[in-house]
Tab-separated table of C-alpha atoms in Angstrom:
chain	number	residue	atom	x	y	z
A	49	MET	CA	-0.524	42.935	183.711
A	50	ASN	CA	2.371	40.308	183.859
A	51	ALA	CA	2.276	38.160	182.324
A	52	LYS	CA	3.376	36.364	179.518
A	53	PRO	CA	2.136	39.632	179.448
A	54	LEU	CA	-2.027	39.855	180.436
A	55	SER	CA	-0.043	40.249	183.465
A	56	LEU	CA	2.706	38.947	181.538
A	57	VAL	CA	-0.011	39.257	179.009
A	58	ILE	CA	-0.529	35.741	177.850
A	59	ALA	CA	0.950	32.497	179.030
A	60	SER	CA	3.542	31.356	176.543
A	61	LEU	CA	2.380	28.514	174.391
A	62	LEU	CA	5.666	26.809	174.962
A	63	SER	CA	5.094	26.908	178.694
A	64	CYS	CA	1.587	25.535	178.096
A	65	ASN	CA	3.201	22.667	176.265
A	66	THR	CA	5.708	22.079	179.040
A	67	LEU	CA	2.980	22.192	181.686
A	68	ALA	CA	0.916	19.645	179.793
A	69	GLU	CA	3.903	17.340	179.517
A	70	GLU	CA	4.608	17.582	183.235
A	71	VAL	CA	1.015	16.651	184.036
A	72	THR	CA	0.935	13.581	181.775
A	73	GLN	CA	4.555	12.559	182.399
A	74	GLU	CA	4.357	10.964	178.922
A	75	PRO	CA	5.398	13.632	176.434
A	76	ASN	CA	4.976	12.583	172.817
A	77	ALA	CA	7.793	12.557	170.301
A	78	GLY	CA	7.694	14.424	167.008
A	79	TRP	CA	6.423	17.844	166.008
A	80	SER	CA	3.850	19.857	167.916
A	81	GLY	CA	2.969	23.498	168.326
A	82	PHE	CA	0.407	26.213	168.937
A	83	PHE	CA	-0.992	29.309	167.310
A	84	LEU	CA	-2.379	31.923	169.708
A	85	ASN	CA	-4.303	35.084	168.897
A	86	ASN	CA	-5.363	37.683	171.459
A	87	ILE	CA	-7.235	40.943	170.936
A	88	THR	CA	-7.642	43.298	173.904
A	89	SER	CA	-9.391	46.655	174.130
A	90	GLN	CA	-9.380	48.906	177.218
A	91	LYS	CA	-10.834	52.234	178.279
A	92	SER	CA	-9.831	54.324	181.285
A	93	THR	CA	-11.595	57.223	182.972
A	94	GLU	CA	-8.274	59.068	183.405
A	95	ASN	CA	-5.297	59.758	181.154
A	96	ALA	CA	-2.180	57.728	181.889
A	97	LEU	CA	1.448	58.062	180.871
A	98	ARG	CA	2.106	54.965	178.760
A	99	ASN	CA	5.831	55.236	178.060
A	100	ARG	CA	8.832	56.143	180.144
A	101	PRO	CA	9.646	59.874	180.034
A	102	SER	CA	12.650	60.464	177.794
A	103	PRO	CA	14.274	63.387	175.993
A	104	PHE	CA	14.372	61.205	172.875
A	105	ARG	CA	10.634	60.920	172.234
A	106	GLN	CA	7.327	62.494	173.074
A	107	ASP	CA	5.260	61.212	175.953
A	108	LEU	CA	2.368	58.935	175.071
A	109	VAL	CA	-0.560	60.047	177.218
A	110	THR	CA	-3.861	58.269	176.602
A	111	ASN	CA	-6.945	56.729	178.204
A	112	THR	CA	-7.403	53.960	175.634
A	113	GLY	CA	-5.572	50.692	175.162
A	114	GLY	CA	-5.618	48.256	172.276
A	115	ARG	CA	-3.495	45.190	171.678
A	116	LEU	CA	-3.171	42.547	168.981
A	117	LEU	CA	-0.983	39.507	169.640
A	118	ASP	CA	-0.263	36.646	167.254
A	119	PHE	CA	2.033	33.994	168.674
A	120	PHE	CA	3.296	30.905	166.853
A	121	ALA	CA	5.254	28.204	168.667
A	122	LEU	CA	6.728	24.985	167.350
A	123	GLN	CA	8.744	22.217	168.965
A	124	PHE	CA	10.337	18.947	167.929
A	125	LYS	CA	10.893	16.225	170.510
A	126	SER	CA	13.145	13.221	170.106
A	127	ALA	CA	13.962	10.991	173.074
A	128	ASP	CA	15.265	13.274	175.855
A	129	TRP	CA	15.789	16.277	173.569
A	130	THR	CA	13.363	19.008	172.590
A	131	PHE	CA	14.072	21.830	170.165
A	132	LEU	CA	11.926	24.961	170.557
A	133	GLY	CA	11.133	27.898	168.346
A	134	SER	CA	8.553	30.668	168.549
A	135	TYR	CA	7.650	33.900	166.846
A	136	SER	CA	5.260	36.621	167.968
A	137	ASP	CA	3.874	39.793	166.510
A	138	ASN	CA	2.685	42.185	169.203
A	139	ARG	CA	1.334	45.662	168.432
A	140	THR	CA	-1.063	48.381	169.469
A	141	LEU	CA	-4.469	48.904	167.881
A	142	GLY	CA	-5.772	52.376	167.099
A	143	ASN	CA	-4.208	55.817	167.006
A	144	ASN	CA	-2.781	57.137	170.292
A	145	SER	CA	-3.570	53.812	171.897
A	146	ALA	CA	-1.453	52.031	174.489
A	147	TYR	CA	-0.414	48.402	174.518
A	148	SER	CA	-2.092	47.776	177.880
A	149	LEU	CA	-3.323	50.289	180.405
A	150	THR	CA	-2.974	47.818	183.261
A	151	ASN	CA	0.348	46.178	182.436
A	152	PRO	CA	2.487	46.514	185.599
A	153	ILE	CA	5.698	45.281	184.019
A	154	THR	CA	6.104	48.121	181.567
A	155	PHE	CA	4.626	51.426	180.550
A	156	GLY	CA	3.533	49.855	177.251
A	157	VAL	CA	5.150	48.574	174.087
A	158	ASN	CA	5.815	52.122	172.968
A	159	THR	CA	9.570	52.264	173.145
A	160	VAL	CA	12.541	53.521	171.144
A	161	GLU	CA	14.045	51.772	168.154
A	162	THR	CA	17.620	52.589	167.174
A	163	THR	CA	18.738	52.274	163.558
A	164	GLY	CA	22.254	53.596	163.110
A	165	THR	CA	22.120	57.071	164.598
A	166	GLU	CA	18.361	57.457	164.132
A	167	ARG	CA	16.096	56.984	167.141
A	168	LYS	CA	12.333	56.843	166.788
A	169	ALA	CA	9.344	55.870	168.892
A	170	VAL	CA	7.682	52.582	167.949
A	171	ASN	CA	4.517	50.878	169.134
A	172	THR	CA	5.116	47.274	168.165
A	173	LYS	CA	6.937	44.347	169.688
A	174	SER	CA	7.679	41.645	167.168
A	175	GLY	CA	10.408	39.213	166.321
A	176	LEU	CA	11.957	35.923	167.234
A	177	GLN	CA	11.139	35.106	170.855
A	178	GLU	CA	12.696	31.698	171.455
A	179	LEU	CA	15.178	29.456	169.704
A	180	ALA	CA	16.494	26.916	172.158
A	181	ALA	CA	17.393	23.310	172.878
A	182	MET	CA	16.108	21.500	175.976
A	183	TYR	CA	17.273	18.240	177.564
A	184	ARG	CA	15.126	16.341	180.103
A	185	LYS	CA	16.090	13.235	182.022
A	186	ASN	CA	15.331	11.859	185.488
A	187	GLY	CA	13.604	15.040	186.649
A	188	THR	CA	16.330	17.375	185.377
A	189	MET	CA	15.686	19.924	182.644
A	190	VAL	CA	18.504	21.903	181.041
A	191	MET	CA	17.731	24.493	178.367
A	192	MET	CA	20.011	26.905	176.562
A	193	GLY	CA	19.490	29.399	173.777
A	194	LYS	CA	17.606	32.568	172.979
A	195	ILE	CA	14.832	32.313	175.549
A	196	ASP	CA	12.054	34.546	176.813
A	197	THR	CA	12.656	33.379	180.362
A	198	ALA	CA	9.461	34.990	181.687
A	199	ASN	CA	7.835	31.755	180.533
A	200	TRP	CA	9.859	29.661	182.953
A	201	TYR	CA	9.272	31.317	186.316
A	202	LEU	CA	6.788	33.489	188.232
A	203	ALA	CA	3.974	31.055	187.453
A	204	ASP	CA	1.036	29.978	189.586
A	205	PRO	CA	-1.067	27.530	187.549
A	206	PHE	CA	-3.753	27.005	190.200
A	207	PHE	CA	-4.833	30.595	190.328
A	208	GLY	CA	-3.832	31.459	186.780
A	209	GLY	CA	-6.340	28.898	185.589
A	210	ASP	CA	-6.962	28.991	181.875
A	211	LEU	CA	-3.431	29.258	180.523
A	212	ASN	CA	-4.811	30.642	177.263
A	213	ASN	CA	-5.369	33.869	179.198
A	214	GLY	CA	-2.250	33.933	181.322
A	215	ASN	CA	-2.070	34.724	185.010
A	216	ASP	CA	-5.117	36.936	185.342
A	217	TYR	CA	-4.332	38.157	188.832
A	218	GLY	CA	-1.023	39.540	187.622
A	219	ASN	CA	-2.354	43.012	186.790
A	220	ALA	CA	-1.826	43.943	190.397
A	221	ALA	CA	0.440	41.176	191.591
A	222	THR	CA	3.868	41.795	190.110
A	223	ARG	CA	4.065	45.562	189.962
A	224	VAL	CA	7.223	45.911	192.027
A	225	VAL	CA	9.223	43.031	190.583
A	226	ALA	CA	11.178	43.768	187.427
A	227	PRO	CA	11.525	40.429	185.610
A	228	PRO	CA	14.892	40.354	183.892
A	229	PHE	CA	13.643	38.544	180.766
A	230	PRO	CA	17.186	37.544	179.793
A	231	SER	CA	17.199	36.584	176.124
A	232	VAL	CA	20.359	34.520	175.817
A	233	ALA	CA	20.162	32.320	178.884
A	234	LEU	CA	20.686	29.011	180.592
A	235	VAL	CA	17.725	27.482	182.447
A	236	ILE	CA	18.106	24.514	184.795
A	237	LYS	CA	15.149	22.954	186.596
A	238	GLN	CA	15.282	20.012	188.997
A	239	ASP	CA	12.136	18.140	190.048
A	240	PHE	CA	12.538	16.255	193.310
A	241	SER	CA	9.501	13.952	192.745
A	242	ASN	CA	7.768	14.975	195.993
A	243	GLY	CA	6.190	18.157	194.661
A	244	LEU	CA	9.342	20.217	195.124
A	245	SER	CA	11.231	21.760	192.230
A	246	LEU	CA	14.042	24.275	191.929
A	247	THR	CA	14.628	26.480	188.880
A	248	GLY	CA	17.748	28.505	188.183
A	249	ILE	CA	18.213	30.993	185.338
A	250	ALA	CA	21.276	32.993	184.286
A	251	GLY	CA	21.607	35.153	181.219
A	252	ASP	CA	21.628	38.560	179.595
A	253	ALA	CA	20.493	41.289	182.021
A	254	PHE	CA	17.650	42.510	179.817
A	255	GLY	CA	18.502	41.333	176.341
A	256	ASP	CA	16.830	42.164	173.077
A	257	ARG	CA	14.087	39.613	172.547
A	258	GLU	CA	13.138	41.032	169.165
A	259	THR	CA	16.294	40.625	167.087
A	260	ILE	CA	19.024	38.041	166.696
A	261	ASN	CA	21.459	40.511	168.290
A	262	ALA	CA	20.387	39.391	171.740
A	263	ALA	CA	23.490	39.247	173.938
A	264	ARG	CA	24.674	42.844	173.978
A	265	ASN	CA	24.392	43.189	177.767
A	266	LEU	CA	25.885	39.751	178.317
A	267	ILE	CA	28.949	40.689	176.272
A	268	LYS	CA	29.406	43.687	178.574
A	269	GLY	CA	29.223	41.398	181.615
A	270	ASP	CA	25.734	42.536	182.665
A	271	LEU	CA	23.729	39.484	183.720
A	272	ALA	CA	20.493	38.549	185.449
A	273	TYR	CA	19.898	35.664	187.832
A	274	VAL	CA	16.692	33.963	188.943
A	275	ILE	CA	16.196	31.266	191.566
A	276	GLU	CA	12.715	29.896	192.151
A	277	LEU	CA	11.604	27.211	194.618
A	278	ASN	CA	8.201	25.598	194.092
A	279	PHE	CA	6.080	23.125	196.007
A	280	GLN	CA	3.043	21.918	194.106
A	281	SER	CA	0.361	19.342	194.838
A	282	GLN	CA	-3.134	18.743	193.456
A	283	LYS	CA	-4.527	21.376	195.843
A	284	GLN	CA	-1.719	23.724	196.796
A	285	HIS	CA	1.118	25.719	195.293
A	286	TYR	CA	3.815	27.546	197.287
A	287	GLN	CA	6.473	29.553	195.548
A	288	LEU	CA	9.520	31.636	196.450
A	289	THR	CA	11.262	33.648	193.735
A	290	LEU	CA	14.503	35.608	193.985
A	291	ASN	CA	15.940	37.639	191.137
A	292	HIS	CA	18.793	40.023	190.477
A	293	ILE	CA	19.428	42.268	187.486
A	294	ASP	CA	22.795	43.917	186.906
A	295	ALA	CA	22.823	47.531	185.752
A	296	PHE	CA	22.293	47.243	181.999
A	297	ARG	CA	22.351	49.463	178.940
A	298	PHE	CA	20.658	47.674	176.044
A	299	PHE	CA	16.943	46.965	175.881
A	300	ASP	CA	14.531	45.653	173.222
A	301	LYS	CA	14.899	46.859	169.619
A	302	ASP	CA	18.551	47.775	170.307
A	303	ALA	CA	17.385	50.744	172.381
A	304	VAL	CA	19.591	52.051	175.173
A	305	TRP	CA	18.002	52.626	178.569
A	306	PRO	CA	17.250	55.233	179.699
A	307	GLY	CA	19.515	57.201	177.327
A	308	PRO	CA	22.858	57.031	175.498
A	309	GLY	CA	25.767	56.511	177.852
A	310	GLU	CA	23.486	55.679	180.797
A	311	LYS	CA	22.515	52.441	182.472
A	312	ALA	CA	19.367	51.308	184.188
A	313	PRO	CA	20.275	50.629	187.847
A	314	GLN	CA	20.500	47.131	189.237
A	315	VAL	CA	17.517	45.529	190.979
A	316	ASN	CA	17.129	42.799	193.604
A	317	ALA	CA	13.686	41.347	194.236
A	318	VAL	CA	11.887	38.620	196.193
A	319	MET	CA	8.358	37.308	195.765
A	320	ALA	CA	6.431	34.726	197.814
A	321	THR	CA	3.126	33.247	196.622
A	322	ALA	CA	0.723	30.739	198.147
A	323	SER	CA	-2.436	29.355	196.572
A	324	ASP	CA	-4.915	26.713	197.691
A	325	ARG	CA	-7.710	25.007	195.778
A	326	PHE	CA	-10.277	24.637	198.563
A	327	ASP	CA	-12.692	22.621	196.408
A	328	LYS	CA	-13.660	22.240	192.749
A	329	ASN	CA	-15.125	25.762	192.707
A	330	TRP	CA	-12.951	27.942	194.964
A	331	THR	CA	-9.267	28.828	194.891
A	332	GLY	CA	-7.467	31.416	197.017
A	333	ILE	CA	-4.164	33.183	196.613
A	334	CYS	CA	-1.904	35.586	198.513
A	335	ARG	CA	1.334	37.178	197.410
A	336	VAL	CA	3.991	39.468	198.879
A	337	SER	CA	6.811	40.963	196.839
A	338	TYR	CA	9.631	43.408	197.485
A	339	ALA	CA	12.168	44.996	195.135
A	340	ARG	CA	15.213	47.083	195.938
A	341	GLY	CA	16.866	49.348	193.395
A	342	THR	CA	17.324	53.061	192.856
A	343	GLY	CA	15.275	52.890	189.669
A	344	GLN	CA	12.249	51.260	191.328
A	345	ILE	CA	9.187	53.504	191.393
A	346	GLU	CA	7.370	50.965	193.596
A	347	ASP	CA	9.072	48.666	196.076
A	348	LEU	CA	6.490	46.670	198.063
A	349	ASN	CA	3.328	44.835	197.039
A	350	TYR	CA	0.668	42.807	198.833
A	351	LEU	CA	-2.090	40.890	197.090
A	352	ALA	CA	-4.959	38.593	198.074
A	353	GLY	CA	-7.562	37.101	195.787
A	354	VAL	CA	-10.013	34.319	195.046
A	355	ARG	CA	-11.107	32.456	191.947
A	356	TYR	CA	-14.512	30.840	191.375
A	357	ASP	CA	-15.179	28.237	188.667
A	358	LEU	CA	-18.642	27.276	187.427
A	359	ASP	CA	-19.058	25.265	184.229
A	360	LYS	CA	-17.694	27.401	181.374
A	361	PHE	CA	-17.342	30.519	183.533
A	362	TYR	CA	-14.633	31.524	185.952
A	363	ALA	CA	-14.247	34.740	187.886
A	364	LEU	CA	-11.247	36.202	189.687
A	365	VAL	CA	-11.352	38.923	192.328
A	366	SER	CA	-8.219	40.439	193.874
A	367	GLN	CA	-7.159	43.350	196.040
A	368	SER	CA	-3.624	44.685	196.160
A	369	ALA	CA	-1.684	47.460	197.831
A	370	THR	CA	1.577	48.739	196.372
A	371	ARG	CA	3.961	51.184	198.044
A	372	VAL	CA	5.637	54.020	196.150
A	373	GLY	CA	9.374	53.724	196.768
A	374	THR	CA	10.663	57.125	195.647
A	375	ASP	CA	9.794	60.800	195.432
A	376	ASN	CA	11.338	60.902	191.948
A	377	THR	CA	8.258	59.807	190.009
A	378	PRO	CA	7.252	60.998	186.520
A	379	TYR	CA	5.593	64.434	186.752
A	380	LYS	CA	6.241	64.173	190.536
A	381	ARG	CA	2.958	62.306	190.944
A	382	SER	CA	2.790	60.427	194.257
A	383	ALA	CA	5.369	60.591	197.023
A	384	LYS	CA	7.521	58.002	198.727
A	385	GLY	CA	5.386	55.946	201.118
A	386	ASP	CA	2.087	56.464	199.273
A	387	TYR	CA	0.079	53.324	198.508
A	388	THR	CA	-1.751	52.467	195.306
A	389	PHE	CA	-4.766	50.233	195.909
A	390	VAL	CA	-5.982	48.152	192.968
A	391	SER	CA	-9.253	46.201	193.061
A	392	GLU	CA	-9.646	43.850	190.141
A	393	LEU	CA	-12.451	41.677	188.737
A	394	THR	CA	-11.997	39.332	185.798
A	395	LEU	CA	-14.830	37.282	184.295
A	396	ASN	CA	-13.983	34.698	181.631
A	397	TYR	CA	-16.284	32.541	179.519
A	398	LYS	CA	-15.156	29.667	177.315
A	399	MET	CA	-17.562	30.135	174.417
A	400	HIS	CA	-15.739	27.368	172.521
A	401	PRO	CA	-13.007	24.895	173.537
A	402	LEU	CA	-10.539	27.035	171.565
A	403	ILE	CA	-11.958	30.519	172.284
A	404	THR	CA	-12.234	32.393	175.590
A	405	VAL	CA	-13.873	35.793	176.075
A	406	GLY	CA	-12.893	37.873	179.113
A	407	VAL	CA	-14.073	41.106	180.714
A	408	THR	CA	-11.868	42.962	183.226
A	409	TYR	CA	-12.653	45.815	185.591
A	410	ASP	CA	-10.055	47.629	187.713
A	411	THR	CA	-10.305	50.498	190.173
A	412	TYR	CA	-7.181	52.417	191.210
A	413	ASN	CA	-7.004	54.574	194.346
A	414	SER	CA	-4.083	56.384	195.954
A	415	SER	CA	-3.527	57.056	199.638
A	416	GLY	CA	-1.625	60.196	198.641
A	417	ALA	CA	-2.404	63.321	196.647
A	418	SER	CA	-2.299	61.579	193.251
A	419	LEU	CA	-1.955	58.239	191.511
A	420	LEU	CA	1.282	57.565	189.700
A	421	ALA	CA	1.233	58.956	186.171
A	422	LYS	CA	1.225	55.440	184.693
A	423	ASP	CA	-1.876	54.493	186.715
A	424	GLY	CA	-3.996	57.431	185.617
A	425	GLY	CA	-2.521	60.222	187.737
A	426	ARG	CA	-1.083	62.079	184.743
A	427	ASN	CA	-3.386	65.048	185.497
A	428	GLY	CA	-3.274	64.663	189.280
A	429	SER	CA	-6.222	62.336	189.830
A	430	ARG	CA	-6.378	60.122	192.948
A	431	HIS	CA	-8.809	57.638	191.370
A	432	ASN	CA	-9.103	55.740	188.103
A	433	GLN	CA	-11.283	53.023	186.603
A	434	ILE	CA	-10.407	50.761	183.683
A	435	ILE	CA	-12.647	48.343	181.818
A	436	GLY	CA	-11.400	45.901	179.207
A	437	LEU	CA	-12.582	43.226	176.797
A	438	ARG	CA	-10.387	40.477	175.411
A	439	VAL	CA	-10.831	37.532	173.077
A	440	THR	CA	-8.249	34.744	173.080
A	441	SER	CA	-8.087	31.918	170.535
A	442	LEU	CA	-5.753	28.927	170.814
A	443	LEU	CA	-5.137	26.458	168.005
A	444	PRO	CA	-3.019	23.419	168.882
A	445	ILE	CA	-0.913	21.941	166.100
A	446	ALA	CA	0.138	18.278	166.088
A	447	THR	CA	1.935	16.739	163.121
A	448	GLN	CA	3.006	13.368	164.427
């Protein structure tokens, strides 16, 4: 899913804090923070390949997904300066379980950890996520440090809704766009006071977010760039995002991608999103995205969806179509030009001001002979269904 990974899974608490400040325009000084806990369980009718095929580890093939996320964020604000820090522990639950069956950004947290000359498969993502300083004045924000930049772009608050649960529509929405997630980065955002804002990001191509050694690609001259233009009012949000990722070697946990001596190919991508809150109950969204790169399995995505709010409930329904961009897919499932159609329903209930329970249901269908292996086509199936349950708890911390 994305992001902040439930598409990015969960909206970063730091971005929640920033969003709240932008709404009030009167950010408070002193210490503040959040503690977030999310538990997700998923079951699929078909087996899916949950890690990238590699000669350095066995494939993880499963039809179950389980995830536990604990995220702690703290910030100190003084005058125009804010100092940010966050830590997360992110791991799978259960044997032979995947991080998320419907996460479009990655095949799962199961990756390779390198310690000296030893390489082993791991199923956790944990470590320091952000340690940065931010300066705000007269509509200009400048931030520099070790940053999980996914929290600062590709956001649509109208349709995303309850930020405790992230951008729910993202399961199907960002499949073709490879967010660079530069760790060591510079972020500059300019608000133009009429609803327009422009964000620019430059940093490590795909740096290690889980250790202090976070600039290994940057040192080699491999960078990523993001430019995002937003227009936002009380009822509408229009967004255009451009990103570029240089060919890079180092990934999370000091792993090399896809293997020693090799580099992941560069990627260029564009995404356009529009959402409109028609009234207090209904919101609509549409999104088109395109990515170009020799390593892209999918290259074109369309999505349309609606959200309905009623008291403590809200439901999201979306339909997407994603084009396969290459014949070189894992296990040779799907062919270039095939489309994967994803229908998604999410129902959330705020059982307590600090606790939200969500149920998700996804159906996957291919226009070709088989779904991609990561979508449930591991054994050649054209169809798949996934149901999930998640519980998200958010505890704000204020010490001033």
